[in-house]
PDB file of C-alpha atoms in Angstrom:
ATOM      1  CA  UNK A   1     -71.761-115.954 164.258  1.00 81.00           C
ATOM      2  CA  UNK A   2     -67.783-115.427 163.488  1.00 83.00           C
ATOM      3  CA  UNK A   3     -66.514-114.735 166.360  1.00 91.00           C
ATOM      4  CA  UNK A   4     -62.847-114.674 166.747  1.00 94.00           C
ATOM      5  CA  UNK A   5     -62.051-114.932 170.819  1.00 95.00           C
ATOM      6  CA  UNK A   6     -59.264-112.771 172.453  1.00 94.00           C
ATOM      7  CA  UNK A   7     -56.601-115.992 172.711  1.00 94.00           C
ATOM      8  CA  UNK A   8     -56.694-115.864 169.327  1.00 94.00           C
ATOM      9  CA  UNK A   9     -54.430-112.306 169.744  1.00 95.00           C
ATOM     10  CA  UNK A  10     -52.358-113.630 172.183  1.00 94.00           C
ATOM     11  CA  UNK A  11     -54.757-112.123 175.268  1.00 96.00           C
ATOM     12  CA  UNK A  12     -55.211-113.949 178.416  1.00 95.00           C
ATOM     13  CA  UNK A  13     -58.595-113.598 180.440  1.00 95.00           C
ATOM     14  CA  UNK A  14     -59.988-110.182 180.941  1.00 96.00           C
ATOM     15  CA  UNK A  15     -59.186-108.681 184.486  1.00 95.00           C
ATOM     16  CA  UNK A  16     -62.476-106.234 184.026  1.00 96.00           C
ATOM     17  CA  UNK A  17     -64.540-106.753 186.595  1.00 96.00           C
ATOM     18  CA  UNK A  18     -67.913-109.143 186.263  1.00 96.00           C
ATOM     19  CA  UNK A  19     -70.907-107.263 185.394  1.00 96.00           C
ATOM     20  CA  UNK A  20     -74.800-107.920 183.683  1.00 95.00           C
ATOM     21  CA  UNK A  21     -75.323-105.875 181.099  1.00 96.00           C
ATOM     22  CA  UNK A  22     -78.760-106.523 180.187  1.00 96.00           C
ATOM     23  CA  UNK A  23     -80.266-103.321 178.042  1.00 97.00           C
ATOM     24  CA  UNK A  24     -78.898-103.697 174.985  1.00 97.00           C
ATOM     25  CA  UNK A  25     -75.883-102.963 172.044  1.00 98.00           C
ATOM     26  CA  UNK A  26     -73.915 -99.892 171.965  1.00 98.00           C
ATOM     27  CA  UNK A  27     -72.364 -98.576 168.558  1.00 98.00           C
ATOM     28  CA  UNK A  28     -69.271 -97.021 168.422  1.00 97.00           C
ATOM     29  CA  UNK A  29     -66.010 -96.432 165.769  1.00 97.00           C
ATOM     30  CA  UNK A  30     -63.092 -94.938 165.645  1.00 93.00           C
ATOM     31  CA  UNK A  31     -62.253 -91.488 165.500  1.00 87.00           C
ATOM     32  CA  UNK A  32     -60.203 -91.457 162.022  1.00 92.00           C
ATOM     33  CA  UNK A  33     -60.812 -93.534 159.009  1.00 94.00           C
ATOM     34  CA  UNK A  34     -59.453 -96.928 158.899  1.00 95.00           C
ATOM     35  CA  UNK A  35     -59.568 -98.041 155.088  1.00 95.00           C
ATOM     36  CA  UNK A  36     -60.004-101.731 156.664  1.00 97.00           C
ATOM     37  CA  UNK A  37     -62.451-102.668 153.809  1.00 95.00           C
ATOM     38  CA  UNK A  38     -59.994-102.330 151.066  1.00 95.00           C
ATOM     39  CA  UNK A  39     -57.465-104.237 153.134  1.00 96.00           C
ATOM     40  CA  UNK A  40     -56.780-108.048 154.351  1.00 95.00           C
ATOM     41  CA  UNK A  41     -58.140-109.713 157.518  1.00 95.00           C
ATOM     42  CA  UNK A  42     -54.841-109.402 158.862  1.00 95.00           C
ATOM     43  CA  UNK A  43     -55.275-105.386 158.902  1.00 96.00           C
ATOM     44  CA  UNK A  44     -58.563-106.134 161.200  1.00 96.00           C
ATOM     45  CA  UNK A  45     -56.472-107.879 163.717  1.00 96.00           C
ATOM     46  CA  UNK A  46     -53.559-105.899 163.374  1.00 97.00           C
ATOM     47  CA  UNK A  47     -55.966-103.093 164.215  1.00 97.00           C
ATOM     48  CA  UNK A  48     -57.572-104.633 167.298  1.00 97.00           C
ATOM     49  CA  UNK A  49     -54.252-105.216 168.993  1.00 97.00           C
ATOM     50  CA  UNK A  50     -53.462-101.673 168.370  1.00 97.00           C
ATOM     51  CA  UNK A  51     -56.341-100.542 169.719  1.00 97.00           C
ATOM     52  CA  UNK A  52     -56.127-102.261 172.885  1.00 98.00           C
ATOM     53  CA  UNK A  53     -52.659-101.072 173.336  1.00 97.00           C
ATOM     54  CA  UNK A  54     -53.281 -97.568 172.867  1.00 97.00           C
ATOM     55  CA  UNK A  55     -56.174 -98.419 175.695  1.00 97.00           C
ATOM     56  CA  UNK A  56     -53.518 -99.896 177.682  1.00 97.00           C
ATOM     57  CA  UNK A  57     -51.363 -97.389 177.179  1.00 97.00           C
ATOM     58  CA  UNK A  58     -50.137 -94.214 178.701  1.00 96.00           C
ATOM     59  CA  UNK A  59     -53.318 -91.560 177.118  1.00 92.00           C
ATOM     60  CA  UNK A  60     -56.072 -94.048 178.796  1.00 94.00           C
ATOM     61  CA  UNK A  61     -54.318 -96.346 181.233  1.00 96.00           C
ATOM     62  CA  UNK A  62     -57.271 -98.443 181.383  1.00 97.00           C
ATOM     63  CA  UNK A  63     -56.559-102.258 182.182  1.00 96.00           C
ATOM     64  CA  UNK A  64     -57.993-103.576 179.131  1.00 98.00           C
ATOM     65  CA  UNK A  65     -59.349-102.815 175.464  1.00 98.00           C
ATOM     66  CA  UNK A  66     -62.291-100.593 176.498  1.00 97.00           C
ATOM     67  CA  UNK A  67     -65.066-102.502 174.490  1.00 98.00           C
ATOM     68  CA  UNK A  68     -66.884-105.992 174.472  1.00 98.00           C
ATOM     69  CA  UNK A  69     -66.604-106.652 171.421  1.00 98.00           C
ATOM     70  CA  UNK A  70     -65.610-105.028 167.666  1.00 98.00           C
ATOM     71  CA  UNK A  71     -67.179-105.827 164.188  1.00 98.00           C
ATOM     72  CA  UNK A  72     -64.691-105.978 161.392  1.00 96.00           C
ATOM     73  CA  UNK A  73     -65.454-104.930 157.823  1.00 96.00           C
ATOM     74  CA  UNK A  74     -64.980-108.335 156.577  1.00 95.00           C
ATOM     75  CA  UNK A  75     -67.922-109.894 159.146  1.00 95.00           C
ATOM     76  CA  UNK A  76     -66.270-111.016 161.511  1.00 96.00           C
ATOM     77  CA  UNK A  77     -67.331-110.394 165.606  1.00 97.00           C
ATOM     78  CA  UNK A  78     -63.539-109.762 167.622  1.00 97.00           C
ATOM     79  CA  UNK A  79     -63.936-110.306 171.322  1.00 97.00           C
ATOM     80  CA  UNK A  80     -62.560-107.628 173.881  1.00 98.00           C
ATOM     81  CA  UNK A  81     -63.497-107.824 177.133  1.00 97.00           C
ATOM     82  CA  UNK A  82     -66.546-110.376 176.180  1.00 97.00           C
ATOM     83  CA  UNK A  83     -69.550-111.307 177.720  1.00 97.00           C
ATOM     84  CA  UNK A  84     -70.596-110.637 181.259  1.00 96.00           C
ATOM     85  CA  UNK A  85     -67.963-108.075 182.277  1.00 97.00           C
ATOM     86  CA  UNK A  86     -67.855-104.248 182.293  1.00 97.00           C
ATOM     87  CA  UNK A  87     -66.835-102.034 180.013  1.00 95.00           C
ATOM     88  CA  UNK A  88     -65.024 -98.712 179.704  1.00 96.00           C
ATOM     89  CA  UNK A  89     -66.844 -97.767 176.366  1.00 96.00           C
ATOM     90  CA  UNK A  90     -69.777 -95.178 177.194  1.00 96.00           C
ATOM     91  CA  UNK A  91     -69.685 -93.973 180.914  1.00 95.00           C
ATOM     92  CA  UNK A  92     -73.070 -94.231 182.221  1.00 95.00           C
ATOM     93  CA  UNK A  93     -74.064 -97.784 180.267  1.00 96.00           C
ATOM     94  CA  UNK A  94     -70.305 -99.718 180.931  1.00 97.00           C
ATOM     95  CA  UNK A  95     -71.987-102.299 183.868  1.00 97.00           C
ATOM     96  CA  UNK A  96     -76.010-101.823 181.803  1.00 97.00           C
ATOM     97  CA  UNK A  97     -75.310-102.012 178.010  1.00 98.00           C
ATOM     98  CA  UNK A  98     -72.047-103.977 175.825  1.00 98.00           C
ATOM     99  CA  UNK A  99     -70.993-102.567 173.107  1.00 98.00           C
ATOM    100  CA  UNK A 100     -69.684-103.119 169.398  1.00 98.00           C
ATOM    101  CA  UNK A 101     -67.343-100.609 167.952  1.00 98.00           C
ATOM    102  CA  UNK A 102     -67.264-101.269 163.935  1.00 97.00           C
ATOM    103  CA  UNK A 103     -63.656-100.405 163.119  1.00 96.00           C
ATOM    104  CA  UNK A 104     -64.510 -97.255 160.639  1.00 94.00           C
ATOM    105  CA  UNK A 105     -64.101 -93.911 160.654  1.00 93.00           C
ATOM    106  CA  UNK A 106     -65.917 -90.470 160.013  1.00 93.00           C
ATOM    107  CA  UNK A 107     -66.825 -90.935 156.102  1.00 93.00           C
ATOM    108  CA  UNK A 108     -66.821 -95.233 155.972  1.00 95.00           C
ATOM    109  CA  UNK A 109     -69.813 -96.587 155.609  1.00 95.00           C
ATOM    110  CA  UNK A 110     -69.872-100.118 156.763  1.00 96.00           C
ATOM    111  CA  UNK A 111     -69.822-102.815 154.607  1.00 96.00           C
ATOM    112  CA  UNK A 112     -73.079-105.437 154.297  1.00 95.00           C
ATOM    113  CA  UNK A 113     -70.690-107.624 155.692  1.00 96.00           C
ATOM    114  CA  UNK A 114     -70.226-105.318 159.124  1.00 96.00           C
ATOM    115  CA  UNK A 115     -73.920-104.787 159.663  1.00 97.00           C
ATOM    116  CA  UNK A 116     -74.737-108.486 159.557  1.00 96.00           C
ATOM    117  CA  UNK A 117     -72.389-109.191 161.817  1.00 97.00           C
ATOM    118  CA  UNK A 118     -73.679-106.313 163.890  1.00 97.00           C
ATOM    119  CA  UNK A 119     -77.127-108.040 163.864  1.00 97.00           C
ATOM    120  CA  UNK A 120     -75.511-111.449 164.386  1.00 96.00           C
ATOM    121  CA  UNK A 121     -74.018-110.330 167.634  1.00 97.00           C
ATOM    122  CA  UNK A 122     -76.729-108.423 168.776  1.00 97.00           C
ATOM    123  CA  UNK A 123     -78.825-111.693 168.543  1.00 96.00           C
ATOM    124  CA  UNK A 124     -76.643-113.814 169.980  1.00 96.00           C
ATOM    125  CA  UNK A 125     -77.058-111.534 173.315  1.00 97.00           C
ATOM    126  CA  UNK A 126     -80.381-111.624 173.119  1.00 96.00           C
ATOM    127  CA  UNK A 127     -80.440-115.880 173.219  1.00 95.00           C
ATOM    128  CA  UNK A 128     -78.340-114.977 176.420  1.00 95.00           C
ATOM    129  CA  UNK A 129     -81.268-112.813 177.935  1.00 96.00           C
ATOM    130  CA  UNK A 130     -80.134-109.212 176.947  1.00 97.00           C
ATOM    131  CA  UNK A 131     -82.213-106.517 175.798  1.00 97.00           C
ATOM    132  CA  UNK A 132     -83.335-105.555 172.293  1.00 96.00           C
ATOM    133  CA  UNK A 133     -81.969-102.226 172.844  1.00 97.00           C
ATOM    134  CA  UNK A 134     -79.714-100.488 170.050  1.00 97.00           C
ATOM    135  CA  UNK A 135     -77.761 -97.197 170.945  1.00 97.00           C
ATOM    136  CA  UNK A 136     -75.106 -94.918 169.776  1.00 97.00           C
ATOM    137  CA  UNK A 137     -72.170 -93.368 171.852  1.00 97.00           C
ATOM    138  CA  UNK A 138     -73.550 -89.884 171.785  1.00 97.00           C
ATOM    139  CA  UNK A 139     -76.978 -91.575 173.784  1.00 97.00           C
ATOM    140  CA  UNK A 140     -74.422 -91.237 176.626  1.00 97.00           C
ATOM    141  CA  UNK A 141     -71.962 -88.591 177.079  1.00 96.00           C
ATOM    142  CA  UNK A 142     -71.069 -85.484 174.397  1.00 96.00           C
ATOM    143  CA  UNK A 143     -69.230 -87.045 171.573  1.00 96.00           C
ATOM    144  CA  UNK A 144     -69.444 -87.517 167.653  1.00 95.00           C
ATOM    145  CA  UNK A 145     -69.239 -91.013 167.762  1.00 97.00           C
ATOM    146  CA  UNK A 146     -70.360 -93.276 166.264  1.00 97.00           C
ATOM    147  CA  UNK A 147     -70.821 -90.740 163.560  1.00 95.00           C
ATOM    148  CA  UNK A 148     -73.450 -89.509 161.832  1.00 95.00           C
ATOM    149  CA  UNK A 149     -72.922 -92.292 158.916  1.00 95.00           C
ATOM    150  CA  UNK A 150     -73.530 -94.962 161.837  1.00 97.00           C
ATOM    151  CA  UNK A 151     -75.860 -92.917 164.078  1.00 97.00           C
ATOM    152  CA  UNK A 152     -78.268 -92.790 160.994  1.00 96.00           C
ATOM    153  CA  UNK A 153     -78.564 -96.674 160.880  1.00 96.00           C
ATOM    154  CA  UNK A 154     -78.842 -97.003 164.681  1.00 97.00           C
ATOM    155  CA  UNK A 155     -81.937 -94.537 164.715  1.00 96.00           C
ATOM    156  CA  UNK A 156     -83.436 -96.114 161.834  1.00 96.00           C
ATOM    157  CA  UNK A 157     -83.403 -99.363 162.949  1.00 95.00           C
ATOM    158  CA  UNK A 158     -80.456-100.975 160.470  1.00 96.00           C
ATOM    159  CA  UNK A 159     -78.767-102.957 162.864  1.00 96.00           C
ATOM    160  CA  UNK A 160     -82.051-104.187 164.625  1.00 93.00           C
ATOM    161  CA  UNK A 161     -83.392-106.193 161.597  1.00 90.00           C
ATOM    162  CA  UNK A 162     -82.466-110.072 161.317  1.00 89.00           C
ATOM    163  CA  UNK A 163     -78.816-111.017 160.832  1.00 90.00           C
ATOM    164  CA  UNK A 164     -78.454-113.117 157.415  1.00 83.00           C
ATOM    165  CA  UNK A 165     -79.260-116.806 157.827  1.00 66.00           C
ATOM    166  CA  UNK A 166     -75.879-118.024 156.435  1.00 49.00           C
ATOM    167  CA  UNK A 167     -74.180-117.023 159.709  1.00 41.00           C
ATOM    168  CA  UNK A 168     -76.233-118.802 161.796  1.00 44.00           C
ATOM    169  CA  UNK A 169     -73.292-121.598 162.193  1.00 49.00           C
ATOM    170  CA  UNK A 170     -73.328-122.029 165.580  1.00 51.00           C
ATOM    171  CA  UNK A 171     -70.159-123.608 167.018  1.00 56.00           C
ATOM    172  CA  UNK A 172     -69.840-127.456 167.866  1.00 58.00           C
ATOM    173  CA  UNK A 173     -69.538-126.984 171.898  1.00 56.00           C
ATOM    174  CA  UNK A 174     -72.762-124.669 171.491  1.00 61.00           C
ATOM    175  CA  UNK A 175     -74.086-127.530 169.428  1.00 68.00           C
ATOM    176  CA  UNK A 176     -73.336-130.436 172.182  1.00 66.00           C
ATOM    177  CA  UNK A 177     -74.527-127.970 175.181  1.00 61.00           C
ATOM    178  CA  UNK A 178     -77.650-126.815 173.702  1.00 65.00           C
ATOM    179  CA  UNK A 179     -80.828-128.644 176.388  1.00 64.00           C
ATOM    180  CA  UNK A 180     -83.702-130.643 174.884  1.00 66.00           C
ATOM    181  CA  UNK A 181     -86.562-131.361 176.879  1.00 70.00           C
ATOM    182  CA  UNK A 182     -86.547-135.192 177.158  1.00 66.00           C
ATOM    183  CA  UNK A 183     -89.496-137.996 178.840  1.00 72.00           C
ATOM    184  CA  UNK A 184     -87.188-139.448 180.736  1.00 70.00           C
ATOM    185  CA  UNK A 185     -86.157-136.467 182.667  1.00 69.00           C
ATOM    186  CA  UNK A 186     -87.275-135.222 186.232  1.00 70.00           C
ATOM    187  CA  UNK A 187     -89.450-132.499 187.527  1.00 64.00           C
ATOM    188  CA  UNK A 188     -86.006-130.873 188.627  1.00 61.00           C
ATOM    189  CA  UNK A 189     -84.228-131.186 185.296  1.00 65.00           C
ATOM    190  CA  UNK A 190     -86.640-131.715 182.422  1.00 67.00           C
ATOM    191  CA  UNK A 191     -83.952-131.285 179.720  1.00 69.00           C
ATOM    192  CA  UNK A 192     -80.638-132.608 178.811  1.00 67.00           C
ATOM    193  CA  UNK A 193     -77.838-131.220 176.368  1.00 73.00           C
ATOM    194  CA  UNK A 194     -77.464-132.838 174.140  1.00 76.00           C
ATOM    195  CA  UNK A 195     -74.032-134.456 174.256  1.00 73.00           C
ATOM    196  CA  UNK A 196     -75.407-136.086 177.146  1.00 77.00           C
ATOM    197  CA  UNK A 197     -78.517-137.066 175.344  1.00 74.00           C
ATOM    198  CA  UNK A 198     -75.792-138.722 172.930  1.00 79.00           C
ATOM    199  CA  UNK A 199     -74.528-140.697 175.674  1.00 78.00           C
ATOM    200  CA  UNK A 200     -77.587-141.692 177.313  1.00 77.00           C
ATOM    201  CA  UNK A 201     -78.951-143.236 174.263  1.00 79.00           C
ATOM    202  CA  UNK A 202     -75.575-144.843 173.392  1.00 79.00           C
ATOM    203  CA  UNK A 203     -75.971-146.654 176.872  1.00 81.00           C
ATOM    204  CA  UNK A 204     -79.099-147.508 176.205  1.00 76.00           C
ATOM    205  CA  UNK A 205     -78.235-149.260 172.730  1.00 82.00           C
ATOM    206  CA  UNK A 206     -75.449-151.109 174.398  1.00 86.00           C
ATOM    207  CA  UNK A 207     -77.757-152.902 176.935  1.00 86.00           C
ATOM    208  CA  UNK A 208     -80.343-153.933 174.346  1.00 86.00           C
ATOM    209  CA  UNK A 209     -77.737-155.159 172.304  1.00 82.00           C
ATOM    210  CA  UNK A 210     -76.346-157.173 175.170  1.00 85.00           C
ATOM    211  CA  UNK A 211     -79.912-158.661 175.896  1.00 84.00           C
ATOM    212  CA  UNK A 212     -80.488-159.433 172.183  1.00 80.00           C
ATOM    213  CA  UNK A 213     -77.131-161.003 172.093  1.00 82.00           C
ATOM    214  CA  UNK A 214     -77.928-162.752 174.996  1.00 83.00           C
ATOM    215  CA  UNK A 215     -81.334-163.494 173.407  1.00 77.00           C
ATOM    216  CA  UNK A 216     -79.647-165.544 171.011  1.00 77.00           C
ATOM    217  CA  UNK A 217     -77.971-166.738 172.646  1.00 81.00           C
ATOM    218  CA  UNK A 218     -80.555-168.906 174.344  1.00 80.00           C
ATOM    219  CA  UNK A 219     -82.300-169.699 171.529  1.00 76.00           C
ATOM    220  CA  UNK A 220     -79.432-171.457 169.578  1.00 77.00           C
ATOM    221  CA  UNK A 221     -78.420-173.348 172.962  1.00 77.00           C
ATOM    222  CA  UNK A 222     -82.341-174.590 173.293  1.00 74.00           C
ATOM    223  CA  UNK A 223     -81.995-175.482 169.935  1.00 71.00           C
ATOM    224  CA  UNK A 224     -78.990-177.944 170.923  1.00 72.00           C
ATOM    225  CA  UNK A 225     -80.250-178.901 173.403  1.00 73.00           C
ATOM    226  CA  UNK A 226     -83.460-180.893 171.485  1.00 70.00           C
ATOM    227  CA  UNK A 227     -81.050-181.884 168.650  1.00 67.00           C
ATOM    228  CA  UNK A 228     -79.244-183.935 171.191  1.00 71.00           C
ATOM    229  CA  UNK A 229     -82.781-185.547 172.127  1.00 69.00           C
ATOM    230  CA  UNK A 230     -83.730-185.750 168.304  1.00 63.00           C
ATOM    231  CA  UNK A 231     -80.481-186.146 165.778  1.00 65.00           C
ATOM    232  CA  UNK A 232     -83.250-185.553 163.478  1.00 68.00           C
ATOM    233  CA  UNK A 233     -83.637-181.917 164.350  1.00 68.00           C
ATOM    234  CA  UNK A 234     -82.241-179.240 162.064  1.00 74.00           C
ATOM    235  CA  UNK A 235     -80.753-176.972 164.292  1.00 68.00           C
ATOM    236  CA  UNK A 236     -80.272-173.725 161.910  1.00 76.00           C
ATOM    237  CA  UNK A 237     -84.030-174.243 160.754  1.00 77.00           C
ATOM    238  CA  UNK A 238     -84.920-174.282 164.383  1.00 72.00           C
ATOM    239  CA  UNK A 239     -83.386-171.594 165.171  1.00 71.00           C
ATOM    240  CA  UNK A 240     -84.720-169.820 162.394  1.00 77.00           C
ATOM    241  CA  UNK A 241     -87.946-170.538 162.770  1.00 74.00           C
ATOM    242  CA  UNK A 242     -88.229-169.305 166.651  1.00 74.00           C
ATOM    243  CA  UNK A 243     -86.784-166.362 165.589  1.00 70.00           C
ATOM    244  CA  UNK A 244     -89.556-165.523 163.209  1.00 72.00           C
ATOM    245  CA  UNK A 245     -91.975-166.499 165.385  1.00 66.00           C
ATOM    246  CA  UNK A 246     -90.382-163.549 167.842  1.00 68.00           C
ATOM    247  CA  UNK A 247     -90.592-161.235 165.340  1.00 65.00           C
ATOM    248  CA  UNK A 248     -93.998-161.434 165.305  1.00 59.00           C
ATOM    249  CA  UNK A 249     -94.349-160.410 168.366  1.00 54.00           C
ATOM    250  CA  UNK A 250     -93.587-157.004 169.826  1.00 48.00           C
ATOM    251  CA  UNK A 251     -91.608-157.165 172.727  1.00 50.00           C
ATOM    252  CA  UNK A 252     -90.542-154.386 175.307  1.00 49.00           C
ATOM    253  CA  UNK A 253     -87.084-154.324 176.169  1.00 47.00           C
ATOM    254  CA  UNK A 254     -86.981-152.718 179.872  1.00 47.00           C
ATOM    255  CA  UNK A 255     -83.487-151.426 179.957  1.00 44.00           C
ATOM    256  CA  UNK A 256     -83.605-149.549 182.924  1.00 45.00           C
ATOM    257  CA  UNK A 257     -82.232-146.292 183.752  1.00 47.00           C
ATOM    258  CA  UNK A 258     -78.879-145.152 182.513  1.00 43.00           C
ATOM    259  CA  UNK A 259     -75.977-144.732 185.081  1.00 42.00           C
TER     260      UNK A 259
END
């Protein structure tokens, strides 16, 4: 998913308060039509910061852009207040559901683009445990929004199907933290991330290599050490030769556990 977080427009940490919002995605827009589609990115951002002002500003007076998140007609996911907090989008659902306003007006439809990002954020909730749940604006209070246009595809179940499966990038932190079950974990933690999986086995490879360098050590010195009893010994045969003999042989390298 695309998601572009609030530092990106210059916003510090959300002072809404914490909250679990667990049913589901709410659909919103905006009450006029935005023309977004036909214009750059840099309208779509230009537009969020706008919108959180007027939020902000003397007709709401709230404390912070009023959504979670917003879905640009270019695919990308903006980030208001975020995940885990409340909102002050559809009284009645702000602390239960999150919601996605899609940057359009009365008579936009949104773009293929909008939807599957829609979808993509709507999945990525559920991976955090929230509901499957898909609602429009009007489920909560008397209002037009999210328009007919939009309410359409939220009754017949547009934004529920499966976002597209070239946005499934998932970023490189996400990557690292994601937790594989591993055999050498405990009862109490059965599964690592797997940046520390990384690390583990990079230990791990270190010490064998130390004991096979240490390995061969030994073997070249015993080697020597009967070429100074026999000058008729060849040493580098010798050496060779035990070492294919070993090879032979499988051998279990007991490297402990990792610190």
């Amino acid at each position: 998913m695309k998601i572009t977080a609030r530092a990106v427009f210059g916003w510090g940490p959300t002072s809404a308060r914490s909250a679990s919002p667990h049913e589901g995605l709410v659909i919103h827009y905006d009450g006029s039509d935005q023309g977004l589609a036909a214009k750059p990115h840099t309208a779509c951002i230009a537009y969020w910061k706008n919108t959180r002002a007027f939020h902000m500003g003397p007709s709401r007076g709230w404390l912070d852009i009023g959504y979670s998140f917003g879905a640009c007609p270019h695919g990308e996911v903006f980030e208001g207040r975020g995940f885990g907090r409340e909102q002050a989008a559809q009284p009645g659902g702000n602390t239960t559901w999150y919601s996605v306003t899609l940057m359009s007006g009365p008579s936009e439809s949104p773009t293929a683009e909008q939807v599957d990002a829609v979808r993509q954020l709507r999945a990525w909730l559920m991976s955090k445990g929230v509901g499957a749940g898909v609602r429009g604006h009007r489920d909560f209070i008397s209002t037009t929004c999210p328009g007919d246009r939009l309410y359409r595809l939220v009754k017949d179940g547009t934004f529920t199907g499966s976002p597209s499966k070239e946005e499934d990038d998932v970023a490189a932190k996400e990557t690292w933290q994601h937790e594989l079950t591993v055999p050498y974990g405990s009862a109490d933690n059965p599964a690592w991330q797997a940046g520390n999986v990384l690390v583990n086995n990079g230990v791990w490879l270190r010490k064998i290599s130390a004991q096979l360098d240490a390995q061969n050590a030994t073997i070249t010195a015993m080697a020597e050490a009967l070429a100074q009893q026999d000058s008729e010994i060849d040493v580098e045969a010798l050496v060779a030769r035990i070492r294919s003999e070993i090879e032979k042989v499988t051998v279990r390298l007991d490297v402990g556990d990792s610190a």
